[in-house]
CSV table of C-alpha atoms in Angstrom, one decimal:
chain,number,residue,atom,x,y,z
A,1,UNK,CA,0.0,0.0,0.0
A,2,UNK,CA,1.3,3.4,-0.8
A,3,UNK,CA,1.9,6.5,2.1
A,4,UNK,CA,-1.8,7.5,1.0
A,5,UNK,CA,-3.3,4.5,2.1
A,6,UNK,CA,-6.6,5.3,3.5
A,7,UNK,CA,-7.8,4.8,7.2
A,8,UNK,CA,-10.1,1.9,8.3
A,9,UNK,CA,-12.6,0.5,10.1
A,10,UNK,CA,-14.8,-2.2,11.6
A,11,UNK,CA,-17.2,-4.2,9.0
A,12,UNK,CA,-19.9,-5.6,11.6
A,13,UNK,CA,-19.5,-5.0,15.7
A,14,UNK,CA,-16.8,-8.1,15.9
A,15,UNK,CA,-15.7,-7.6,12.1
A,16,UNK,CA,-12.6,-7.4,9.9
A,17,UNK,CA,-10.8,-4.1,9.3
A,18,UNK,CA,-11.4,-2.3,6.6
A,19,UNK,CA,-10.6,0.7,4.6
A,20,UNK,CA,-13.1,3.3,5.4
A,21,UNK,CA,-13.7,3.6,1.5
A,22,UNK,CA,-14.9,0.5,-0.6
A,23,UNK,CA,-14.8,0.6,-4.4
A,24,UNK,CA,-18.3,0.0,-6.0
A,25,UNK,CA,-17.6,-1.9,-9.0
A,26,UNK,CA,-20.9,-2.2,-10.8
A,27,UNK,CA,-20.0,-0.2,-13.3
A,28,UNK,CA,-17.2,-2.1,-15.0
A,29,UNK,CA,-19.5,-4.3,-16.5
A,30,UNK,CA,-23.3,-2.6,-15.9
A,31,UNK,CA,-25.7,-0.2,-15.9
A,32,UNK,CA,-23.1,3.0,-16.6
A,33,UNK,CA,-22.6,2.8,-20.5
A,34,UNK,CA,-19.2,1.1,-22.6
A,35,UNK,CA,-16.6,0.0,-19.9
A,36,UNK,CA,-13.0,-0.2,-21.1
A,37,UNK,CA,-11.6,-3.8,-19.0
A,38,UNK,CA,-8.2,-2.7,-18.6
A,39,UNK,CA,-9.0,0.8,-17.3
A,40,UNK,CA,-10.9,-1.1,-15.2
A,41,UNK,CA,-8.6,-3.6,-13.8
A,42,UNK,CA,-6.0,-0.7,-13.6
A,43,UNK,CA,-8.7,0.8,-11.4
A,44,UNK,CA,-9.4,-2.3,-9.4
A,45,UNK,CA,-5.2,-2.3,-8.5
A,46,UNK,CA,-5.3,1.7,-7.6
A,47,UNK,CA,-8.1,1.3,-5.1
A,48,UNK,CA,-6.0,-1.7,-3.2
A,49,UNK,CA,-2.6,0.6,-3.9
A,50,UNK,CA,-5.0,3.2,-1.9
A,51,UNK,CA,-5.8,0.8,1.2
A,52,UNK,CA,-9.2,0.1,-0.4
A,53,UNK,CA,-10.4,-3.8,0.5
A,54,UNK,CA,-13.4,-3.9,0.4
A,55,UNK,CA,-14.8,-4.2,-3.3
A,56,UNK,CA,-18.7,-4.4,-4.1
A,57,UNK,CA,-20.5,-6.2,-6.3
A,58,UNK,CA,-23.5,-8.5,-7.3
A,59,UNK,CA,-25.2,-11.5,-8.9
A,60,UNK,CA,-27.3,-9.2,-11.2
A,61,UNK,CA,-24.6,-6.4,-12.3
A,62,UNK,CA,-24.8,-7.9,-16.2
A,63,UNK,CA,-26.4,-11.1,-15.3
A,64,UNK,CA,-23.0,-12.6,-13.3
A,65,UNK,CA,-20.4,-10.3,-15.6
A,66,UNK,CA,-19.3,-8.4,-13.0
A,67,UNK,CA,-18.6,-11.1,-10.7
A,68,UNK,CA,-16.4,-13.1,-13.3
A,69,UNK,CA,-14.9,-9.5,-13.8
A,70,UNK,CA,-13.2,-9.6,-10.4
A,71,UNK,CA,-12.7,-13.0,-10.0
A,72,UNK,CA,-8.6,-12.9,-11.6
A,73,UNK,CA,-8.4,-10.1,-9.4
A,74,UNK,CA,-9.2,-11.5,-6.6
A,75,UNK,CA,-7.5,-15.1,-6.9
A,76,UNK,CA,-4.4,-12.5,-7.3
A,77,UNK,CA,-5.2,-10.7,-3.8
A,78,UNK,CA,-6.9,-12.8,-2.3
A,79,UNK,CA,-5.3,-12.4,1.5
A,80,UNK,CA,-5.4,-8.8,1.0
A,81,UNK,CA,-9.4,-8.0,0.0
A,82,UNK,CA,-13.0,-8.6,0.8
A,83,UNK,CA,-15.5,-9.3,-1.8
A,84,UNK,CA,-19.3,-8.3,-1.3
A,85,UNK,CA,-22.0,-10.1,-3.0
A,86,UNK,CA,-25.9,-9.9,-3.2
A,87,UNK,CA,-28.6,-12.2,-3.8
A,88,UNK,CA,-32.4,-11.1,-4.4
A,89,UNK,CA,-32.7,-9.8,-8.7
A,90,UNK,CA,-33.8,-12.6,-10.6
A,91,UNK,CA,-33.9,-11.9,-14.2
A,92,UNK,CA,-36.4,-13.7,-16.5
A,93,UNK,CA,-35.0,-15.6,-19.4
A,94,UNK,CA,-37.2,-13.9,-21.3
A,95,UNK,CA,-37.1,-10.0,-20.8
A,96,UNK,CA,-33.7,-9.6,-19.7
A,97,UNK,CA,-34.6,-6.1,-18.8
A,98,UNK,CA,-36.4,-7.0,-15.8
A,99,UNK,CA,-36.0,-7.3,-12.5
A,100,UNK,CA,-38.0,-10.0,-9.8
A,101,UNK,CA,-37.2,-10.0,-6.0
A,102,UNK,CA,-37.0,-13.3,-4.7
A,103,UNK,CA,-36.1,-13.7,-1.0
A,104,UNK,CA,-37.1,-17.6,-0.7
A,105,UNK,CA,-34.6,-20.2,0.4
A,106,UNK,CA,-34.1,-22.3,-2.2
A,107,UNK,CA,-33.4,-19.0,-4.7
A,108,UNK,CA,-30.7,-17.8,-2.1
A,109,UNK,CA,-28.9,-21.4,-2.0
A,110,UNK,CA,-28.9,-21.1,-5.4
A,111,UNK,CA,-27.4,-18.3,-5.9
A,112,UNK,CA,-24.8,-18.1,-3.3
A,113,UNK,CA,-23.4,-21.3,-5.3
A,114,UNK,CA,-23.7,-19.3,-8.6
A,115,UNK,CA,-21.8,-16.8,-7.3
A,116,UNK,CA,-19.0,-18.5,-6.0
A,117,UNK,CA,-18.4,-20.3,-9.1
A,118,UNK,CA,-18.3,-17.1,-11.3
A,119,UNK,CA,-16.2,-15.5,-8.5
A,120,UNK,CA,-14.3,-18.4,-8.4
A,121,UNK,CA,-13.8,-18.2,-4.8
A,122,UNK,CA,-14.2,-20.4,-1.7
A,123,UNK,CA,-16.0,-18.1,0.5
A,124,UNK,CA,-17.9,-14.8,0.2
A,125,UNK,CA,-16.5,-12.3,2.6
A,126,UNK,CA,-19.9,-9.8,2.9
A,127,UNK,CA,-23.3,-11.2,1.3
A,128,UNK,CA,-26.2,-8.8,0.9
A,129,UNK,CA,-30.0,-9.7,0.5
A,130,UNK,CA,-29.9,-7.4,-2.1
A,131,UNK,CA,-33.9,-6.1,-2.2
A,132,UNK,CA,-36.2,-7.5,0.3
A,133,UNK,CA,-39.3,-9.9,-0.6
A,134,UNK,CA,-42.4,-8.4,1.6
A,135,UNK,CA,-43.7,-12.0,0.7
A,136,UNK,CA,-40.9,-13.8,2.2
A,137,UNK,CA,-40.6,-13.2,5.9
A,138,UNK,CA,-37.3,-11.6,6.7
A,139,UNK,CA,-36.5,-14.1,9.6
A,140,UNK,CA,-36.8,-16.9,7.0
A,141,UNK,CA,-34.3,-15.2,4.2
A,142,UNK,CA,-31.8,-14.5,7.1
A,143,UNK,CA,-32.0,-18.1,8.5
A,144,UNK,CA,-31.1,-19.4,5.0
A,145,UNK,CA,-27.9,-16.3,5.1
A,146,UNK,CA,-26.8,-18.1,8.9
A,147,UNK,CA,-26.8,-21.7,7.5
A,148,UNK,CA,-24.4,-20.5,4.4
A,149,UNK,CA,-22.3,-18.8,7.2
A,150,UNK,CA,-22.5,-22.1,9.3
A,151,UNK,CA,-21.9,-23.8,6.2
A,152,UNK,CA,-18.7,-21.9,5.7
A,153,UNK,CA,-20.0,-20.3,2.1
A,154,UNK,CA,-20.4,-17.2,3.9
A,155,UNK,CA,-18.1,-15.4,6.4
A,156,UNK,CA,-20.7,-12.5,6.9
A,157,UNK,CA,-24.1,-11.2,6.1
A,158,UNK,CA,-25.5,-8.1,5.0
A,159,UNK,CA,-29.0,-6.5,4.1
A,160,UNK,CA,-29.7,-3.6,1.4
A,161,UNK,CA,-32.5,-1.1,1.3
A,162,UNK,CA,-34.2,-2.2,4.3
A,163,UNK,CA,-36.1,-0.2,7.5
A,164,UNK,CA,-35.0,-0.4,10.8
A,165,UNK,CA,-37.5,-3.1,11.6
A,166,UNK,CA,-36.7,-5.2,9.1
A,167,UNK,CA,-32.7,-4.9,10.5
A,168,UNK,CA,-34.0,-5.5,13.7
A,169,UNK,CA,-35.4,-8.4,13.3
A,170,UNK,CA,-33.1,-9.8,10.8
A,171,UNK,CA,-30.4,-9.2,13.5
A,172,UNK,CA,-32.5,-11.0,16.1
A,173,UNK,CA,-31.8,-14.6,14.0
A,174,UNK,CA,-27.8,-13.9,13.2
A,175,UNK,CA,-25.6,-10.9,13.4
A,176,UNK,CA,-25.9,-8.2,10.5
A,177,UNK,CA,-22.4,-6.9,9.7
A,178,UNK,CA,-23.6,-3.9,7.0
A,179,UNK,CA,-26.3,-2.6,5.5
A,180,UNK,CA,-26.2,-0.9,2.1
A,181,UNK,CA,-28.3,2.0,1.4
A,182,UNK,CA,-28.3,5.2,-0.7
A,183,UNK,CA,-26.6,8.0,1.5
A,184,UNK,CA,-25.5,11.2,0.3
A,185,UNK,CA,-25.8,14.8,0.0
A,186,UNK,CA,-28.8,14.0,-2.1
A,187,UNK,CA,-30.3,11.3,0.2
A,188,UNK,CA,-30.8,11.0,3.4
A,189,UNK,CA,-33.9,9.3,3.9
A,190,UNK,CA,-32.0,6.5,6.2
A,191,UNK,CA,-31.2,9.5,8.9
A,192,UNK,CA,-34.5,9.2,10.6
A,193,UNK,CA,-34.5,5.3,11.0
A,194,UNK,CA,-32.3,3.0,9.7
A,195,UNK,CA,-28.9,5.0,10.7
A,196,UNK,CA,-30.0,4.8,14.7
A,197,UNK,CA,-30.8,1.3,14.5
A,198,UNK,CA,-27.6,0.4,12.9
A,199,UNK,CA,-25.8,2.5,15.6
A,200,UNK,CA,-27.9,0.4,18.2
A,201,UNK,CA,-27.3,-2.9,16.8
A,202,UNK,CA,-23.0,-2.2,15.8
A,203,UNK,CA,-24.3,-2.2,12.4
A,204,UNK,CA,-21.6,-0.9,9.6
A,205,UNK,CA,-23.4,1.4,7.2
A,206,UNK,CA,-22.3,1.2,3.4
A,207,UNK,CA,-23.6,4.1,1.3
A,208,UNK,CA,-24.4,3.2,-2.4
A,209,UNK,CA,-24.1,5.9,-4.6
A,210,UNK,CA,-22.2,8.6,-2.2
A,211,UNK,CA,-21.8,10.7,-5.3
A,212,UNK,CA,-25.5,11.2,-6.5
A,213,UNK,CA,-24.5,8.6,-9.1
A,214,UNK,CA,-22.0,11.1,-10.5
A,215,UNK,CA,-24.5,13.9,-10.7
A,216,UNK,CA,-22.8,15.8,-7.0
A,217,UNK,CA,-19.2,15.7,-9.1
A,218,UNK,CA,-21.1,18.0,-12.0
A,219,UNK,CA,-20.1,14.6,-14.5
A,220,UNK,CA,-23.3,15.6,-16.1
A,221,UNK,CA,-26.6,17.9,-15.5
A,222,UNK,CA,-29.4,16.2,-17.5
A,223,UNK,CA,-29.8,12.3,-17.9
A,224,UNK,CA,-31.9,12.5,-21.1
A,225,UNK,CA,-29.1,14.8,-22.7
A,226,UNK,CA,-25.8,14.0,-21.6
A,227,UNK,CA,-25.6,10.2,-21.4
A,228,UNK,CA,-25.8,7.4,-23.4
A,229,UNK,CA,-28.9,5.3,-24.4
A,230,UNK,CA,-28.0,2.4,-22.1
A,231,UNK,CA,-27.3,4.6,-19.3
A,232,UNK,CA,-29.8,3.8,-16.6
A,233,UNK,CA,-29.5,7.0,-15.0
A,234,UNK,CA,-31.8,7.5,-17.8
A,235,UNK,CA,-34.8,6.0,-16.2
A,236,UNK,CA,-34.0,7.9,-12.3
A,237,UNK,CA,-36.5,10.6,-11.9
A,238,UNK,CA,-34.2,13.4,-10.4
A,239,UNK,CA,-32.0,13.5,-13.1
A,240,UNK,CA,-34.2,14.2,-16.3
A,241,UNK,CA,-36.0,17.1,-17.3
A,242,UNK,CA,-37.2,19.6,-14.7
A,243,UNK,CA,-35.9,18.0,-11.8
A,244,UNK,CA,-32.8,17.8,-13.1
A,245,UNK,CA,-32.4,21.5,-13.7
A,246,UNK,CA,-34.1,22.5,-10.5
A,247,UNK,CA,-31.3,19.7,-8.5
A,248,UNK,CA,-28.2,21.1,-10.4
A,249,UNK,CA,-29.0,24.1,-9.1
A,250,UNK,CA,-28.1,23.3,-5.5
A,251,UNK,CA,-24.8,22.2,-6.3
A,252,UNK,CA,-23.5,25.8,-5.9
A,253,UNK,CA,-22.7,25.3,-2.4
A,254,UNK,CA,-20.8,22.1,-3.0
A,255,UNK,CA,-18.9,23.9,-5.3
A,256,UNK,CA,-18.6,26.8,-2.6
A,257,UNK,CA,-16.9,24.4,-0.1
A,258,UNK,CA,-14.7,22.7,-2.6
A,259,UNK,CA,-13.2,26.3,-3.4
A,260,UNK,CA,-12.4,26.5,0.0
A,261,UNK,CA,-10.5,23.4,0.8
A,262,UNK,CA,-9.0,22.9,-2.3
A,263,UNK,CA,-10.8,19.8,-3.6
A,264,UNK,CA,-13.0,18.7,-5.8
A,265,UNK,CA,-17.3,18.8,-5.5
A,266,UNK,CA,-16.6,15.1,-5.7
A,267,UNK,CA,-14.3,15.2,-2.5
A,268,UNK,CA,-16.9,17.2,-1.1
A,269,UNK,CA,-19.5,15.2,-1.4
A,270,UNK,CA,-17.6,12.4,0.1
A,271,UNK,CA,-16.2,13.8,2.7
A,272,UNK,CA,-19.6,15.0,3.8
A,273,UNK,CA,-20.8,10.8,3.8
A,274,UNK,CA,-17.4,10.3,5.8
A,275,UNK,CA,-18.3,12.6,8.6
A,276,UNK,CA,-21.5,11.4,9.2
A,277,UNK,CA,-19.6,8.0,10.7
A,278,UNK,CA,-18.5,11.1,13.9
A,279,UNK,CA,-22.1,13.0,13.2
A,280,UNK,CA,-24.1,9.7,13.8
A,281,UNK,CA,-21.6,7.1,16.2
A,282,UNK,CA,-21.0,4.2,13.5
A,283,UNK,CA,-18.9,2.8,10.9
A,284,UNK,CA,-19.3,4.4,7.5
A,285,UNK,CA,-17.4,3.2,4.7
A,286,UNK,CA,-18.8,4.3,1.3
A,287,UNK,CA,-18.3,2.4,-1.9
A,288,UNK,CA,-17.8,5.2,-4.8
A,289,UNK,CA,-18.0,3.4,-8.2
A,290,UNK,CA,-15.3,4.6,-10.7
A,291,UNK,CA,-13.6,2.8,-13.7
A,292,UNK,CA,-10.7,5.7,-13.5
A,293,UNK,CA,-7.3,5.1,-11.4
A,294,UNK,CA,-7.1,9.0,-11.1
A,295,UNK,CA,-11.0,8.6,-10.0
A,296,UNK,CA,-9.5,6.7,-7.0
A,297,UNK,CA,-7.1,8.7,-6.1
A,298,UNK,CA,-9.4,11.7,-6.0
A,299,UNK,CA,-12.1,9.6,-4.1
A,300,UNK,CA,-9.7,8.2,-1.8
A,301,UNK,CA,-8.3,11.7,-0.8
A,302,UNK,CA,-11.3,12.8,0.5
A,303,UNK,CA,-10.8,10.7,3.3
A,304,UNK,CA,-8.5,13.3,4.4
A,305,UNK,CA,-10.7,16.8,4.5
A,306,UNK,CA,-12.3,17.7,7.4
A,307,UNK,CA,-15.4,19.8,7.0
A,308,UNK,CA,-16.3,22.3,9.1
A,309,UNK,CA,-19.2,23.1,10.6
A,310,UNK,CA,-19.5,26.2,8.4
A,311,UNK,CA,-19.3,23.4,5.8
A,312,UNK,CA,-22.0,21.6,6.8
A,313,UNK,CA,-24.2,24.5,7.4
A,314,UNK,CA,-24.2,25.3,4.1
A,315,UNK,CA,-24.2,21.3,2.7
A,316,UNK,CA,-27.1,19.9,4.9
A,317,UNK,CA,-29.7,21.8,4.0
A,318,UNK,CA,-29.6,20.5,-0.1
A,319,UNK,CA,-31.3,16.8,0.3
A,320,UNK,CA,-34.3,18.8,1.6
A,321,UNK,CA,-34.8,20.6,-1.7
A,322,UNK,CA,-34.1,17.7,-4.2
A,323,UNK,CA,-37.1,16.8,-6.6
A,324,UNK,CA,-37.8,13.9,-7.8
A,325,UNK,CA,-37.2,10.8,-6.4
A,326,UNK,CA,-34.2,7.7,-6.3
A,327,UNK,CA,-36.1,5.2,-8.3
A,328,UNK,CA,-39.1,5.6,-10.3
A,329,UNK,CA,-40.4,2.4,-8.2
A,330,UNK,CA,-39.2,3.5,-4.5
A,331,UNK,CA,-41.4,-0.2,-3.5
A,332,UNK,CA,-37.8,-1.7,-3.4
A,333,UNK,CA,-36.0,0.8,-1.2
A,334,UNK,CA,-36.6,0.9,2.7
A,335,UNK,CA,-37.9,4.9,2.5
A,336,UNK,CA,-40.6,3.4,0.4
A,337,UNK,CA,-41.8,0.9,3.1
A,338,UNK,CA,-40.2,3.0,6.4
């Protein structure tokens, strides 16, 4: 690891270390438009150079691509990293474009099994119940998660997009190391709930999408117009049209506080997630998605601004005036069931 390795943390109350930043790698294969592989894999060495170990990704990030994506990687580091994994998006042979949350036991065993093979490791480090199945009682989904741990498949478990409820009780049947939800400057719908029980429980908090999906660095302004026709950013309501306008519009004070420590509204932005691990008495450790080694570098080096609380005066008050919302379908995200 270079001198600019980043700091770490605890994944889970009784956990591993980790670096405080993960590496969201959804995008290498999914969802953000053309990928070029060795940028990629350059990027993938650059995070670890950085002290980033803990890499994020999921059965349904191009139907299992992703995962074989990082599997050479990780046979090569295998010691040195964590890999996260998630279970829950069936895709039906026949509209590849959908998306089916299945929660029910035999699914799951199935899956953790597909994903080992394609990641071609022996155990999964982190695995997420990637959406949750109202029809599947969340005790039953997490006593299938235990038996793969006491089975040895599993070395942890996580939960994504769920309320505090839903974490409490799933933590009632076996220990919940992480949950993944959206947290940024944009989204904060998790604050009210979710975050305290997490705190309560020694629950590590994961924010997906600590950049606004790119749209808090200024990377773009209007979905519709400035990305590609296979971006799926495309389909988010808060980023086409008038919503998109009226929400680039409160980036002025990002770029305000960026000015004044010398950074970047993408260092910013991050920085403001980090600091909510001292604002709210937990583990944070976001998972920025970038297919760019100088990405990483600029992500990682936000680990080390300290906002003030001048800063944050003028940064809290933007996730109140967003329009539009995350998903056009908020069913699958815990605000949409909190």
């Amino acid at each position: 690891m270079s001198e600019h390795a980043i700091p770490t943390t605890t994944l889970g109350a009784d956990g591993p270390e980790v670096g405080v930043q993960g590496l969201g790698c959804m995008g290498m294969s999914f969802a953000y438009g053309p990928a070029d592989a060795d940028a990629s894999r350059a990027t993938l060495e650059r995070a670890l150079e950085r002290g980033v170990t803990l890499f994020d990704t999921a059965d349904a990030y191009g139907a299992g691509d992703n995962e074989r994506f990082l599997a050479p990687f990780l046979a090569a580091h295998r010691d040195e990293v964590l890999v996260a994994t998630k279970f829950a998006l069936s895709i039906p042979p026949d509209d590849p474009t959908r998306r089916i949350v299945r929660n029910d036991p035999p699914y799951i065993r199935r899956s953790v099994e597909a994903s080992l093979r394609r990641l071609d490791v022996d155990v999964i480090d982190l695995y997420y119940m990637h959406r949750r199945d109202v029809n599947v009682p969340i005790e039953e989904t997490v006593g299938v998660m235990a038996e793969l741990v006491r089975e040895g498949k599993v070395k942890q478990l996580g939960l994504s997009e769920v309320t505090a409820g839903e974490l409490r009780a799933a933590h009632a049947v076996h220990p919940i190391a992480a949950v993944q939800s959206e947290w940024s400057l944009f989204s904060r719908d998790i604050e009210a709930a979710v975050v305290p029980a997490a705190r309560e429980l020694g629950v590590t908090l994961v924010p997906y999408s600590p950049l606004g999906r790119g749209f808090l660095t200024g990377s773009f302004t209007d979905a519709a117009k400035d990305l590609t026709q296979d971006d799926f950013r495309r389909t988010m309501p808060r980023f086409t049209g008038d919503n998109a306008a009226a929400n680039a519009a409160l980036l002025e004070p990002v770029r305000t506080v960026a000015e004044q420590h010398g950074a970047t509204p993408a260092q910013v932005a991050l920085a403001w997630v980090h600091q909510q691990a001292s604002v709210h008495g937990l583990p944070v450790v976001p998972i920025p998605g970038t297919r760019s080694p100088s990405r990483v570098d600029e992500n990682t080096a936000a680990t080390r601004i300290t906002l003030t609380e001048a800063d944050l005066n003028l940064l809290d008050p933007i996730a109140d005036k967003v329009t539009g919302t995350r998903y056009a379908d908020m069913s699958f995200t815990s605000a949409g069931r909190e």
